[in-house]
Coordinates of C-alpha atoms in Angstrom, one line a residue:
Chain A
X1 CA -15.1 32.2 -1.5
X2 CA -13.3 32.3 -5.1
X3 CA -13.0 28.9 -5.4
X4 CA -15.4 26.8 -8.0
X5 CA -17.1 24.2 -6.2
X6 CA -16.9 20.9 -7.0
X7 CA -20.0 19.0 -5.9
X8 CA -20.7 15.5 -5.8
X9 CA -24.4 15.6 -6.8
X10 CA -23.9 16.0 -10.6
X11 CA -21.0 12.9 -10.3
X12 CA -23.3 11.1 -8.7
X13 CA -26.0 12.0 -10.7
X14 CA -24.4 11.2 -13.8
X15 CA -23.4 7.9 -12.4
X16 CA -27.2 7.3 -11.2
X17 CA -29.1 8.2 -14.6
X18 CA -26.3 5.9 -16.6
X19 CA -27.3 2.9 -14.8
X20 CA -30.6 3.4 -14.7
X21 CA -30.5 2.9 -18.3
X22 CA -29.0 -0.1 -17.8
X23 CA -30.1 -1.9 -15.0
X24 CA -33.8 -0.9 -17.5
X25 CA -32.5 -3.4 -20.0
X26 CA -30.7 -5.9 -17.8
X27 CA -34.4 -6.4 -16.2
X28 CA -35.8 -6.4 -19.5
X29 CA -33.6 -9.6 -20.1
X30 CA -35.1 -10.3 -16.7
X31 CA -31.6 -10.2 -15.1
X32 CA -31.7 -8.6 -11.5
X33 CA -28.9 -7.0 -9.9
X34 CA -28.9 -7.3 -6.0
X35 CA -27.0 -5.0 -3.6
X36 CA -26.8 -7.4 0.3
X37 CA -25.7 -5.0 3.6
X38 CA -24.9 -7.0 6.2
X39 CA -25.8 -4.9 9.4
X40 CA -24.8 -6.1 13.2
X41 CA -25.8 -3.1 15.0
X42 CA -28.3 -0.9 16.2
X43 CA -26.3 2.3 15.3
X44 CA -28.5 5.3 14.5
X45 CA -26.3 6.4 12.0
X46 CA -25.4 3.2 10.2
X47 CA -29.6 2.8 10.3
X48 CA -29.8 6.3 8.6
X49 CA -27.0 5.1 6.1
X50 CA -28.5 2.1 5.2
X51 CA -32.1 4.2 4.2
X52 CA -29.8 6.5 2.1
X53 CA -28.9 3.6 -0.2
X54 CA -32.4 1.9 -0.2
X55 CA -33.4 5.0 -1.8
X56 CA -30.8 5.0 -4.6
X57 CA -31.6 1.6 -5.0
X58 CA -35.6 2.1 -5.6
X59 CA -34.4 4.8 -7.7
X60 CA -31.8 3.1 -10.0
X61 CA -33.8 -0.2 -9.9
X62 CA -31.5 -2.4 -8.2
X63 CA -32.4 -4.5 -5.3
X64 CA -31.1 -3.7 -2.0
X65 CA -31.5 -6.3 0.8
X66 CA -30.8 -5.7 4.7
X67 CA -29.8 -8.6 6.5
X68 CA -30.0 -7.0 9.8
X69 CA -28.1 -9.5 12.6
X70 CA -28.8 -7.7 15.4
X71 CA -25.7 -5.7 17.6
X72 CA -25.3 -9.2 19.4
X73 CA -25.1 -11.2 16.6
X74 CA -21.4 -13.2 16.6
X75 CA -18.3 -12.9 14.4
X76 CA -19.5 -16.8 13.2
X77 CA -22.7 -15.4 12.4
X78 CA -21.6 -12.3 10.3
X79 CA -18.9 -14.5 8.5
X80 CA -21.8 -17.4 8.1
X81 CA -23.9 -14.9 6.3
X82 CA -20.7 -12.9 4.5
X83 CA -20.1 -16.4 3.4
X84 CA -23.3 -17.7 2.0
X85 CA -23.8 -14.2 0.2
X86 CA -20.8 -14.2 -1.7
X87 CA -21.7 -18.1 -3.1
X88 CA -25.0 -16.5 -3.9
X89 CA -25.3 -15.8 -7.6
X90 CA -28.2 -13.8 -7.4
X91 CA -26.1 -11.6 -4.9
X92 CA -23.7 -9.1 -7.0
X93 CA -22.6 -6.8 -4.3
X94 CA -22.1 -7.1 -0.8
X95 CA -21.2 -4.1 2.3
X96 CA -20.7 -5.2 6.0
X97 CA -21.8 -1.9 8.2
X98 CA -19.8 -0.7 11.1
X99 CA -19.8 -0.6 13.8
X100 CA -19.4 -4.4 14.3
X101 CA -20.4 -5.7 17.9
X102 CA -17.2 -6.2 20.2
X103 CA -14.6 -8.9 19.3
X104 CA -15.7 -8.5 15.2
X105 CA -12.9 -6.9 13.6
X106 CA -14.0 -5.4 9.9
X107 CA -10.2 -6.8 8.4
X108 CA -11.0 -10.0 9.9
X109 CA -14.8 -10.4 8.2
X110 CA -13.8 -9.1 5.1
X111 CA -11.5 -12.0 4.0
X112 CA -15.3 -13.7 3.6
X113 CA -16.5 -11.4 1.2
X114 CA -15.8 -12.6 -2.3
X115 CA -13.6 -10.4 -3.9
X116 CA -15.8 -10.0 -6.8
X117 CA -18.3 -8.4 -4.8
X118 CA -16.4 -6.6 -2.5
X119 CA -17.9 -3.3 -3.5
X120 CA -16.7 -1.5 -0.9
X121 CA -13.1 -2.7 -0.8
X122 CA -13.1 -4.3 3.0
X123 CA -11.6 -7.5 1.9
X124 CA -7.7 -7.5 2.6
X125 CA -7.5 -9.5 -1.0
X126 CA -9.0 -6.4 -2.8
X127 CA -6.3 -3.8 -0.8
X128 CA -3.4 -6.4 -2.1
X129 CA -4.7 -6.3 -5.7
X130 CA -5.3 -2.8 -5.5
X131 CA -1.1 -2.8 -5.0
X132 CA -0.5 -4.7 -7.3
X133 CA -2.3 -2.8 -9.9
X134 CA -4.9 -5.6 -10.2
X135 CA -8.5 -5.6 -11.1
X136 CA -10.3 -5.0 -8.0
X137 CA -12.7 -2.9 -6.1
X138 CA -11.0 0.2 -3.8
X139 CA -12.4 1.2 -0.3
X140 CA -15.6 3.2 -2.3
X141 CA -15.1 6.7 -0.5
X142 CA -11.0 6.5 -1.9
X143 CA -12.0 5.4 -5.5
X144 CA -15.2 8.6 -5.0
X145 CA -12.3 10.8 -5.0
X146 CA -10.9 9.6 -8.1
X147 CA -14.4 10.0 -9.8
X148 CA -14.7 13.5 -8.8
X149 CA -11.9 14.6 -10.1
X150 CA -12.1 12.5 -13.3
X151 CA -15.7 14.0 -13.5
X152 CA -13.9 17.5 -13.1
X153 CA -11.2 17.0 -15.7
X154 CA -8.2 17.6 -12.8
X155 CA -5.5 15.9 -14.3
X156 CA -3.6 13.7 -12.2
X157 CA -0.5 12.0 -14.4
X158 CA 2.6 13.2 -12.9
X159 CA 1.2 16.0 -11.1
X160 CA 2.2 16.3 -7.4
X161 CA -1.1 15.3 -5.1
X162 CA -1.1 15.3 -1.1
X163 CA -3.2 12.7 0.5
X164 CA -3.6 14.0 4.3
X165 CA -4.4 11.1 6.3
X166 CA -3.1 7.1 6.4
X167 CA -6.2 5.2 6.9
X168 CA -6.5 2.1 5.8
X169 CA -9.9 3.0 4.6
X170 CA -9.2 6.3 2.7
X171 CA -5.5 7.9 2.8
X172 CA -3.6 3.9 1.8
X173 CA -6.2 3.2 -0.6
X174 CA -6.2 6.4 -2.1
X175 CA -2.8 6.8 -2.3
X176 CA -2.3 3.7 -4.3
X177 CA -5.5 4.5 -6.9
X178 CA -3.4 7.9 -7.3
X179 CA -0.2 5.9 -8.1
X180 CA -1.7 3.5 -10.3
X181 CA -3.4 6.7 -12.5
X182 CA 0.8 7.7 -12.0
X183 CA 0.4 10.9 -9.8
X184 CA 3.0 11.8 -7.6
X185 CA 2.0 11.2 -4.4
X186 CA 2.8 12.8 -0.3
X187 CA 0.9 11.4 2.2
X188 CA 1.1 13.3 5.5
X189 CA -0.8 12.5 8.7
X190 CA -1.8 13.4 12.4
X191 CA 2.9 13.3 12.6
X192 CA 3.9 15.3 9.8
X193 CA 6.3 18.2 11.4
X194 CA 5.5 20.8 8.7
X195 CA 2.1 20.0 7.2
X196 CA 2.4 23.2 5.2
X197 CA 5.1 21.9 3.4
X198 CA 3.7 18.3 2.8
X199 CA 0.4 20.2 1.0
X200 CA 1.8 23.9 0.2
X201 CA 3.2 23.3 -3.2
X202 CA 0.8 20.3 -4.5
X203 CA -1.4 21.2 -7.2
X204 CA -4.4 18.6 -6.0
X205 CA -5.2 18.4 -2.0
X206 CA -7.1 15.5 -0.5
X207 CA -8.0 16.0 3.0
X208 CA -8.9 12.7 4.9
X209 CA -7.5 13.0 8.0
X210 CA -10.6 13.5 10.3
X211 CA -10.1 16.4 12.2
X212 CA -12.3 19.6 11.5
X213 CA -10.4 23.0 10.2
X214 CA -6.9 20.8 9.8
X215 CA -6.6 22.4 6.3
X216 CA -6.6 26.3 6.0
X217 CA -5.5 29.1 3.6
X218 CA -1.9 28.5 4.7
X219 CA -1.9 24.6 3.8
X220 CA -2.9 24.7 0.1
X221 CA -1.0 26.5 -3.0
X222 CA -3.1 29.5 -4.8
X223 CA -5.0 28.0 -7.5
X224 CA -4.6 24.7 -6.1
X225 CA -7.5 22.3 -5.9
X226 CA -8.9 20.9 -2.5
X227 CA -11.0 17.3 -2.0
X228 CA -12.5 17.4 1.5
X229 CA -13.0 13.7 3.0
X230 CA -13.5 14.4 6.4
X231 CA -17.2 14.0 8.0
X232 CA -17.0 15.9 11.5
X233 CA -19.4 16.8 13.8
X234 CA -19.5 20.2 15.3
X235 CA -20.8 21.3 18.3
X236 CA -24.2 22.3 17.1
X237 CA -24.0 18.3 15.5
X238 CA -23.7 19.8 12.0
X239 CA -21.5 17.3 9.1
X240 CA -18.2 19.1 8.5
X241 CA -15.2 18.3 6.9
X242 CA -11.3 18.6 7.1
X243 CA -11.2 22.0 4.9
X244 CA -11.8 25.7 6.3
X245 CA -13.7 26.2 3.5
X246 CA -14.1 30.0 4.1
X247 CA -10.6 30.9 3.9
X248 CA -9.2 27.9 1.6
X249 CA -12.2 29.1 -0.6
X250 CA -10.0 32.0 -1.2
X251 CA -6.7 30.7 -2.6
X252 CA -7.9 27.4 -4.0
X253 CA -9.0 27.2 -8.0
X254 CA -11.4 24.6 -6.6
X255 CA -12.9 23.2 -3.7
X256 CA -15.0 20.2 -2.9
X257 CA -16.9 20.9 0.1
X258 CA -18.8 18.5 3.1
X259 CA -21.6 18.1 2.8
X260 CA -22.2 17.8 -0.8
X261 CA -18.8 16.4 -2.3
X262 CA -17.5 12.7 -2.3
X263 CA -20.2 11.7 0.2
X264 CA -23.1 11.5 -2.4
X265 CA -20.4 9.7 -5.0
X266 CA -19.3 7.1 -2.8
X267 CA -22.8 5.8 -2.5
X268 CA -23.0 6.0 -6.5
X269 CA -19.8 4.0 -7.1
X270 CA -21.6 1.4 -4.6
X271 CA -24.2 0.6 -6.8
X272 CA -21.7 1.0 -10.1
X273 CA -19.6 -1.6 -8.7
X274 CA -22.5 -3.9 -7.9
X275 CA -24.0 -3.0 -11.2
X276 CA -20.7 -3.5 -13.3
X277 CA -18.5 -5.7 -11.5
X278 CA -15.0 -5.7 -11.2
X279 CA -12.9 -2.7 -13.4
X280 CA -10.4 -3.6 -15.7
X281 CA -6.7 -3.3 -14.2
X282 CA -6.5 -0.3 -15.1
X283 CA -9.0 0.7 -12.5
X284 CA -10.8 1.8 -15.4
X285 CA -11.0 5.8 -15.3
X286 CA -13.7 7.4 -16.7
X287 CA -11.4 9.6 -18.0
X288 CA -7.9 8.9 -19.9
X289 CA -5.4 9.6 -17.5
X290 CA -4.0 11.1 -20.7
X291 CA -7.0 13.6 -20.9
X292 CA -5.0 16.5 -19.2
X293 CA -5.3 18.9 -16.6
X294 CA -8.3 21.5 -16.9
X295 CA -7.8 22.4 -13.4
Chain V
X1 CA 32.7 14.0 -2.1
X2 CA 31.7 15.7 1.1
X3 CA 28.8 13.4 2.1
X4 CA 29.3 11.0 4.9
X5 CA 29.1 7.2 3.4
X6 CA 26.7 5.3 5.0
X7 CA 28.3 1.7 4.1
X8 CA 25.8 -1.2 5.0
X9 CA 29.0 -3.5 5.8
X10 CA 28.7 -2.7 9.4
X11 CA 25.0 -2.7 9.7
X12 CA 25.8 -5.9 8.3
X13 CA 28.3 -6.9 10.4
X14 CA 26.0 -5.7 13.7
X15 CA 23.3 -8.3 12.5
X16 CA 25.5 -10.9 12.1
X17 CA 27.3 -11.2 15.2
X18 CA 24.1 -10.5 16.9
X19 CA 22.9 -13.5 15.1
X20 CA 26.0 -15.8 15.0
X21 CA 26.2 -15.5 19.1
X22 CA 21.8 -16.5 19.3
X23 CA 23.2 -19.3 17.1
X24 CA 25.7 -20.7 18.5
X25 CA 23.2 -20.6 21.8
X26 CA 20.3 -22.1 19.9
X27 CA 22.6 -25.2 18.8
X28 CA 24.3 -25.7 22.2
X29 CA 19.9 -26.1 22.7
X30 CA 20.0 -28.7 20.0
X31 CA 17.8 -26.0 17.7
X32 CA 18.9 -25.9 14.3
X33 CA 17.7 -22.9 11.8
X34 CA 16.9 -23.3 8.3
X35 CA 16.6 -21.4 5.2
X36 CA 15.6 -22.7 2.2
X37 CA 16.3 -21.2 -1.5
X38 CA 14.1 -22.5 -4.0
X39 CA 15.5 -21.7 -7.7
X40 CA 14.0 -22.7 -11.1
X41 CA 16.5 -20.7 -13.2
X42 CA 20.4 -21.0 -14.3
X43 CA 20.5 -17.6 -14.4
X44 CA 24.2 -16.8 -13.2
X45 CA 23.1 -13.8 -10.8
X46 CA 21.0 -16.0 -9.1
X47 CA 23.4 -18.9 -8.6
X48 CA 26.3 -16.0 -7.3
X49 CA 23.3 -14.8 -4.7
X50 CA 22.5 -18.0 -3.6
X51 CA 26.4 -18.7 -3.2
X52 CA 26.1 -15.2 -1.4
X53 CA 23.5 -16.4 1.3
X54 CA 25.6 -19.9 1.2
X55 CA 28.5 -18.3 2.6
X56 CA 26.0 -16.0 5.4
X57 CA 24.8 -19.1 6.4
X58 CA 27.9 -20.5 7.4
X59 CA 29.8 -18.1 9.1
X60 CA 26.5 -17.3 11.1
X61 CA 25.8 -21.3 12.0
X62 CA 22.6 -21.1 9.7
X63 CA 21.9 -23.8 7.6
X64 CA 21.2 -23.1 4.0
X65 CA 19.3 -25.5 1.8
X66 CA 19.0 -24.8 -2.0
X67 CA 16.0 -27.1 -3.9
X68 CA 17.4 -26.6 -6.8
X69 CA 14.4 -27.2 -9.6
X70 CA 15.7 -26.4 -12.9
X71 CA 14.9 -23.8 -14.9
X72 CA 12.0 -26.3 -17.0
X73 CA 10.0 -26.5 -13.6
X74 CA 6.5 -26.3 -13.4
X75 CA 4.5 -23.8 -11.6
X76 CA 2.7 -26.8 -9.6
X77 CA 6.4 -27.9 -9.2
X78 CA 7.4 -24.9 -7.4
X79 CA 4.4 -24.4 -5.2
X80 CA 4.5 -28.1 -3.9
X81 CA 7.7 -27.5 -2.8
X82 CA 6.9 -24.5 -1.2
X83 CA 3.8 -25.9 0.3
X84 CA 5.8 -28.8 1.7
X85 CA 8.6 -26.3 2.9
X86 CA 6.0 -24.0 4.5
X87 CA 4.6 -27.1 6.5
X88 CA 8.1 -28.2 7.7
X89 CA 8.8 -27.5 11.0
X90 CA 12.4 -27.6 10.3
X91 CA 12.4 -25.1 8.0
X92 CA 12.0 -21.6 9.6
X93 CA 12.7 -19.3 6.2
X94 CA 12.0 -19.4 2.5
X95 CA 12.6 -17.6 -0.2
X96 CA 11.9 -17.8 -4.1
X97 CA 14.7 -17.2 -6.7
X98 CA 13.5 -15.1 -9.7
X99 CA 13.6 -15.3 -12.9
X100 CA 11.1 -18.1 -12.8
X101 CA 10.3 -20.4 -15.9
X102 CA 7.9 -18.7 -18.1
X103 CA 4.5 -18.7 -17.4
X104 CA 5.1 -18.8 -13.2
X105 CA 4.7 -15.5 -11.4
X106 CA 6.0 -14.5 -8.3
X107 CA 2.9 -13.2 -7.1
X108 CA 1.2 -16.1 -7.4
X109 CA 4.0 -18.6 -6.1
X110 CA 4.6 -15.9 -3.3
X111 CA 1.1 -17.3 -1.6
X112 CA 2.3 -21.1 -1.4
X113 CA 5.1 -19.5 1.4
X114 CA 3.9 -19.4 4.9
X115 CA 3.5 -15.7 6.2
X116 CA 5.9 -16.6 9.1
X117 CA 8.6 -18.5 7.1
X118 CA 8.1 -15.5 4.0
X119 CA 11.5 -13.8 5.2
X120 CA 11.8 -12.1 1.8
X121 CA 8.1 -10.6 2.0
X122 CA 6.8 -12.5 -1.4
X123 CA 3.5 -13.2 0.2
X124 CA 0.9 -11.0 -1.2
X125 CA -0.8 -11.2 2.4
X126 CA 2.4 -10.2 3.9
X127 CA 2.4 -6.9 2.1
X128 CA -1.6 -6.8 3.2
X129 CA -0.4 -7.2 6.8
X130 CA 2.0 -4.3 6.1
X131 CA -0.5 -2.0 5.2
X132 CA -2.5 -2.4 8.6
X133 CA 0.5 -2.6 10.5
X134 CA 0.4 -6.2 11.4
X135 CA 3.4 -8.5 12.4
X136 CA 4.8 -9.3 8.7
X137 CA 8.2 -9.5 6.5
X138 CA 8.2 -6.9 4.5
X139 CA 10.4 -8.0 1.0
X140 CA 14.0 -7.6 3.2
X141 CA 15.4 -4.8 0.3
X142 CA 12.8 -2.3 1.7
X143 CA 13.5 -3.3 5.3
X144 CA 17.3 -2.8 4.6
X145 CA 16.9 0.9 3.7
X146 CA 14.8 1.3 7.0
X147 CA 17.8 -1.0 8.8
X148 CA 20.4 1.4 7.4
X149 CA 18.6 4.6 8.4
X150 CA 18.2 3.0 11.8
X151 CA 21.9 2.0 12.7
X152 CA 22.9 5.3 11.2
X153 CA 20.4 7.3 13.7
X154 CA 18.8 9.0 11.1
X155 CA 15.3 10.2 12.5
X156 CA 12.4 9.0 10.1
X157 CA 9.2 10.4 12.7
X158 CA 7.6 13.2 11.0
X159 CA 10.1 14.1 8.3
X160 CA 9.7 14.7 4.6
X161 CA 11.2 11.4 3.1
X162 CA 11.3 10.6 -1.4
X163 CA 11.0 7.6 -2.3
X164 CA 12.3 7.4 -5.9
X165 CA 10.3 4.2 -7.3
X166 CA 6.9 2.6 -7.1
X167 CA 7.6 -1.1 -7.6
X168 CA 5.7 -4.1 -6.2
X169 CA 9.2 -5.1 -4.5
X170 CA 10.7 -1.7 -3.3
X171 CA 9.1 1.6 -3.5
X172 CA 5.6 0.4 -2.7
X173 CA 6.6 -1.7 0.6
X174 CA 9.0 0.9 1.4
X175 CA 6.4 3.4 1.3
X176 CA 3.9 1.3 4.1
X177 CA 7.4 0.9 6.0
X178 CA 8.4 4.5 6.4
X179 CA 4.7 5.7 7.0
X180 CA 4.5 3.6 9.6
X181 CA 7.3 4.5 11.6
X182 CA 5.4 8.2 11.1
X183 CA 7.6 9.4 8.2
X184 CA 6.0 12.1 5.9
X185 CA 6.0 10.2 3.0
X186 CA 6.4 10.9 -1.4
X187 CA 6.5 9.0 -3.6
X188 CA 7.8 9.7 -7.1
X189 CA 8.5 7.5 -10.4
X190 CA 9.0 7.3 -14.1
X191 CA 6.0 9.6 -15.1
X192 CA 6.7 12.2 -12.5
X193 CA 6.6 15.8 -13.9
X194 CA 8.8 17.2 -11.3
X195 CA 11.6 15.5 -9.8
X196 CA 13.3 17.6 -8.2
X197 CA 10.0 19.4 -6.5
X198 CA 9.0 16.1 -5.0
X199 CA 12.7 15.0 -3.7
X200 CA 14.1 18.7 -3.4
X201 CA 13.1 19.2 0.1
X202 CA 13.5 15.9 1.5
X203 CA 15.3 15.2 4.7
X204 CA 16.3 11.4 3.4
X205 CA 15.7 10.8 -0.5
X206 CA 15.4 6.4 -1.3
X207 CA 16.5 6.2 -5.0
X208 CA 14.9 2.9 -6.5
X209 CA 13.9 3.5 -9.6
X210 CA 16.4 0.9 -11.8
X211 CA 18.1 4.1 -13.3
X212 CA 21.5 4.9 -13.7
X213 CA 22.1 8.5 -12.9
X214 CA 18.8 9.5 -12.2
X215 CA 19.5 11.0 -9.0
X216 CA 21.6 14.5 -8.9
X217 CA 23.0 17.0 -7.2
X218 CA 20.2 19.3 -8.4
X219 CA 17.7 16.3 -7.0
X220 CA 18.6 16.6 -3.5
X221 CA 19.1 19.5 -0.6
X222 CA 21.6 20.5 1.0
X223 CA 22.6 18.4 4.1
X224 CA 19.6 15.6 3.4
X225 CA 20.6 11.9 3.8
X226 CA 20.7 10.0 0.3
X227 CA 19.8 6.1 0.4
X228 CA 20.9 4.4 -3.3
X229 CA 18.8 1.6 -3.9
X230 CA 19.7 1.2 -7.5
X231 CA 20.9 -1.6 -9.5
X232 CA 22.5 -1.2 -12.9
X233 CA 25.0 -2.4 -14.9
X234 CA 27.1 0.3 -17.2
X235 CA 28.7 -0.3 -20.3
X236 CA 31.4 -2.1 -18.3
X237 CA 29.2 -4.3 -16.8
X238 CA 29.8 -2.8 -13.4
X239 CA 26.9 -2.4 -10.8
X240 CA 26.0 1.1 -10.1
X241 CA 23.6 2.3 -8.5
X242 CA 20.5 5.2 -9.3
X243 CA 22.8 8.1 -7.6
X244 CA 25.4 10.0 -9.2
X245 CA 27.6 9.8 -6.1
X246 CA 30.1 12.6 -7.3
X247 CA 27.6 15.4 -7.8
X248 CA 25.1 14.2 -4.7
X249 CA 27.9 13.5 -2.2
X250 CA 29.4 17.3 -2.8
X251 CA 25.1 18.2 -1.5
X252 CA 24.0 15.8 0.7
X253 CA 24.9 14.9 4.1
X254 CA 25.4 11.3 3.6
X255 CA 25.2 9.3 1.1
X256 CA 24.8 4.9 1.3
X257 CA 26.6 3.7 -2.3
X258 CA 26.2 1.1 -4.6
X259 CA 27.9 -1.2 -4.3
X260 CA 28.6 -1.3 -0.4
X261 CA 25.0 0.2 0.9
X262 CA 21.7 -1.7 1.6
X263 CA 22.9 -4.9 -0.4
X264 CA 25.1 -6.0 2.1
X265 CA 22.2 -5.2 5.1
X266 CA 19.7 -7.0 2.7
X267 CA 21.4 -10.2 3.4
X268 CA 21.7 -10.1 6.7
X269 CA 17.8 -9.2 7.2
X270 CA 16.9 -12.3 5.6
X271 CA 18.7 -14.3 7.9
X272 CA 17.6 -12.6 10.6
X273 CA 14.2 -13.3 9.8
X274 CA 14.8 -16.9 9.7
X275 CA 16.6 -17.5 12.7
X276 CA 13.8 -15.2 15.2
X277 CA 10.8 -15.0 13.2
X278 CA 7.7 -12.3 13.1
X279 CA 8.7 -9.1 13.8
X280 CA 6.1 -7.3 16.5
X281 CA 3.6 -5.2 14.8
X282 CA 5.5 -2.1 15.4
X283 CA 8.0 -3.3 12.9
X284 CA 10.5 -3.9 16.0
X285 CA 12.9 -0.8 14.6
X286 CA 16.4 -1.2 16.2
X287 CA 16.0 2.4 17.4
X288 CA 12.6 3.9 18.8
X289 CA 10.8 6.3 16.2
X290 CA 12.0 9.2 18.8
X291 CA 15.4 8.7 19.1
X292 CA 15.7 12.1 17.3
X293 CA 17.5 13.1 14.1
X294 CA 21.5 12.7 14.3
X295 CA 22.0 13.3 10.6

């Protein structure tokens, strides 16, 4: 492998330490800032998710409150609690896990998180201001691609980008956060004829479509560099992504690898958004999207 | 020109007999249909439209109804008419004439029209329903380039597809409406590096940028399809369209012009949104997404 990796830890590491500093003087002015997950299920891996943010939250110093319904709990009672949450001052960010028990749909309980603290994007409201170029919060794993390669100086203004994957939780959002920083944008899926020729030529790769070893040497361009989205599980139960990262390794300028890329930033940009609040329209990069390409 | 022209007159044509025949059925019934044009403008395009969908209304039995506010109208104006409109059983369709009076928007108006009366997709949660693939309008210029490609037998299932343009009323919906009938979608714009890599191997290129000329024969491959989308005015004060037809029609398969391409189809759509209503969530295409590619 040739390619320079792009991990997530340092992103999310920057992002971590920066708020630390600040949540330090927000509590010094005795201001709290307090992260709510709404969890209606018994899921081992939602259970292991929601200890992963506890522990970023005892680290940064912002408060993170389970309100654990139960897998029976009722769409009434998740929107009830959605509800009350997002009238709550003292409540700044607010997640609903998944899964949701039967007959709970995730676009119909997001309508009832306020948009404001819609960290993670699930509201339908957030997706339409998204579009709109609006100030809003993106699906977090969508916008933790836009961090990584703002925190790697890729330059994304009129460059040609390939979004593999439509989800309404990664490829749509993303695709729309890559417009609005004015990226040309392909978006190919599980459909595309000729996925070679959808990714072949672009100069960034995203690969979010869910299916393990979809992208290989013969899908990206030499010098190229590749984001992989996809969490998998192999045979032996091991995390792996979208990417062959062996043989991609060896063409790409860059890779961003699972585990250890966009994973560890989304949970960062969870507790920036409940930290911060809502971004300016501009989706506020942390980079100019003037700021050119370095990769 | 080599290019076969894909005129919308008979798409046009198709819709409206359809539609005048289910008319003429639904009134033998004693059901009438209504469309209602709210304008707060004297803008003189505007007034020729609405004289345009005047006309479609009654050759097809439709009846059109123009609330006529003036162009000093108040925002609260507007929306109480559209609120009252939206809650009228007797009205089945609405749309909002732009330019509004300063200090209105469309997107904000657009949420005082009922989702299923919002036959010109101005909704904000219509375009949210687009996106997860729900029963909507999509804004009826989008939904005519998809009409055209439909009656024409072009295959969308996927193919590589440019779409030239990222606006709030065009490109974007556009985008959501080819992906899902499985296109392979890009989308391109003003600050695109390339444009010729990102529409030069496109089966079907959508040019709806606003730019005269923009589109040319070193734009587009050989034998792709060519949908013009433009509108501009020359020096004459003649409509053209984004497409230099001379030099693209001697490339491209086919080739719909301005004038005589998707207006034409754009009229009829919104009439056929009034008189049947919510499309099914699979966008109801007048050909299934396998039908094949006949250009």
């Amino acid at each position: 492998m040739n390619a320079r990796v792009l991990s997530g830890r340092p992103v999310a590491a920057a992002i971590q330490s920066q708020l630390s500093a600040d949540i330090d003087e927000l509590l010094r002015q005795g201001k709290k800032r307090q992260l709510l997950i709404v969890a209606a299920t018994d899921d081992p891996s939602s259970a292991s998710y929601v200890r992963t943010l506890q522990r970023f939250g005892g680290q940064t110093g912002v408060t993170v409150t389970v309100a654990d319904l139960g897998p029976d709990a009722s769409e009434i009672d998740i929107r009830t609690v959605l509800e009350t949450a997002s009238a709550d001052e003292n409540v700044h960010g607010i997640i609903l896990q998944t899964p949701l028990p039967d007959g709970a749909s995730i676009s119909g309980l997001g309508s009832a998180i306020a948009v404001e603290k819609d960290v993670d994007g699930a509201n339908p409201a957030s997706l339409t201001r998204l579009l709109a170029g609006e100030a809003c919060f993106a699906p977090a794993t969508a916008a933790a691609v836009v961090e990584l390669l703002d925190h790697y100086e890729v330059g994304l203004a009129g460059r040609p980008i390939s979004v593999v994957g439509r989800s309404l939780v990664v490829g749509k959002p993303l695709l729309h956060l890559l417009l609005n920083r004015d990226a040309t944008v392909t978006v190919a899926h599980s459909r595309t004829a000729d996925l070679a020729a959808a990714t072949g030529t672009a100069a960034v790769v995203v690969a979010a479509a869910g299916r393990a070893g979809l992208i290989r040497a013969a899908h990206v361009a030499q010098g190229s560099v590749v984001i992989d989205v996809g969490t998998n599980f192999d045979d032996a139960g091991a995390l792996v992504g979208d990417v062959e990262a062996g043989s991609v390794g060896a063409v790409a300028a860059a890779l961003s690898p699972v585990p250890g890329g966009v994973g560890a930033v989304t949970t960062a940009l969870l507790f920036r958004n409940t930290v911060y609040g809502l971004p300016d329209p501009s989706g506020s990069p942390s980079l100019p999207a003037a700021a050119g390409a370095v990769l």
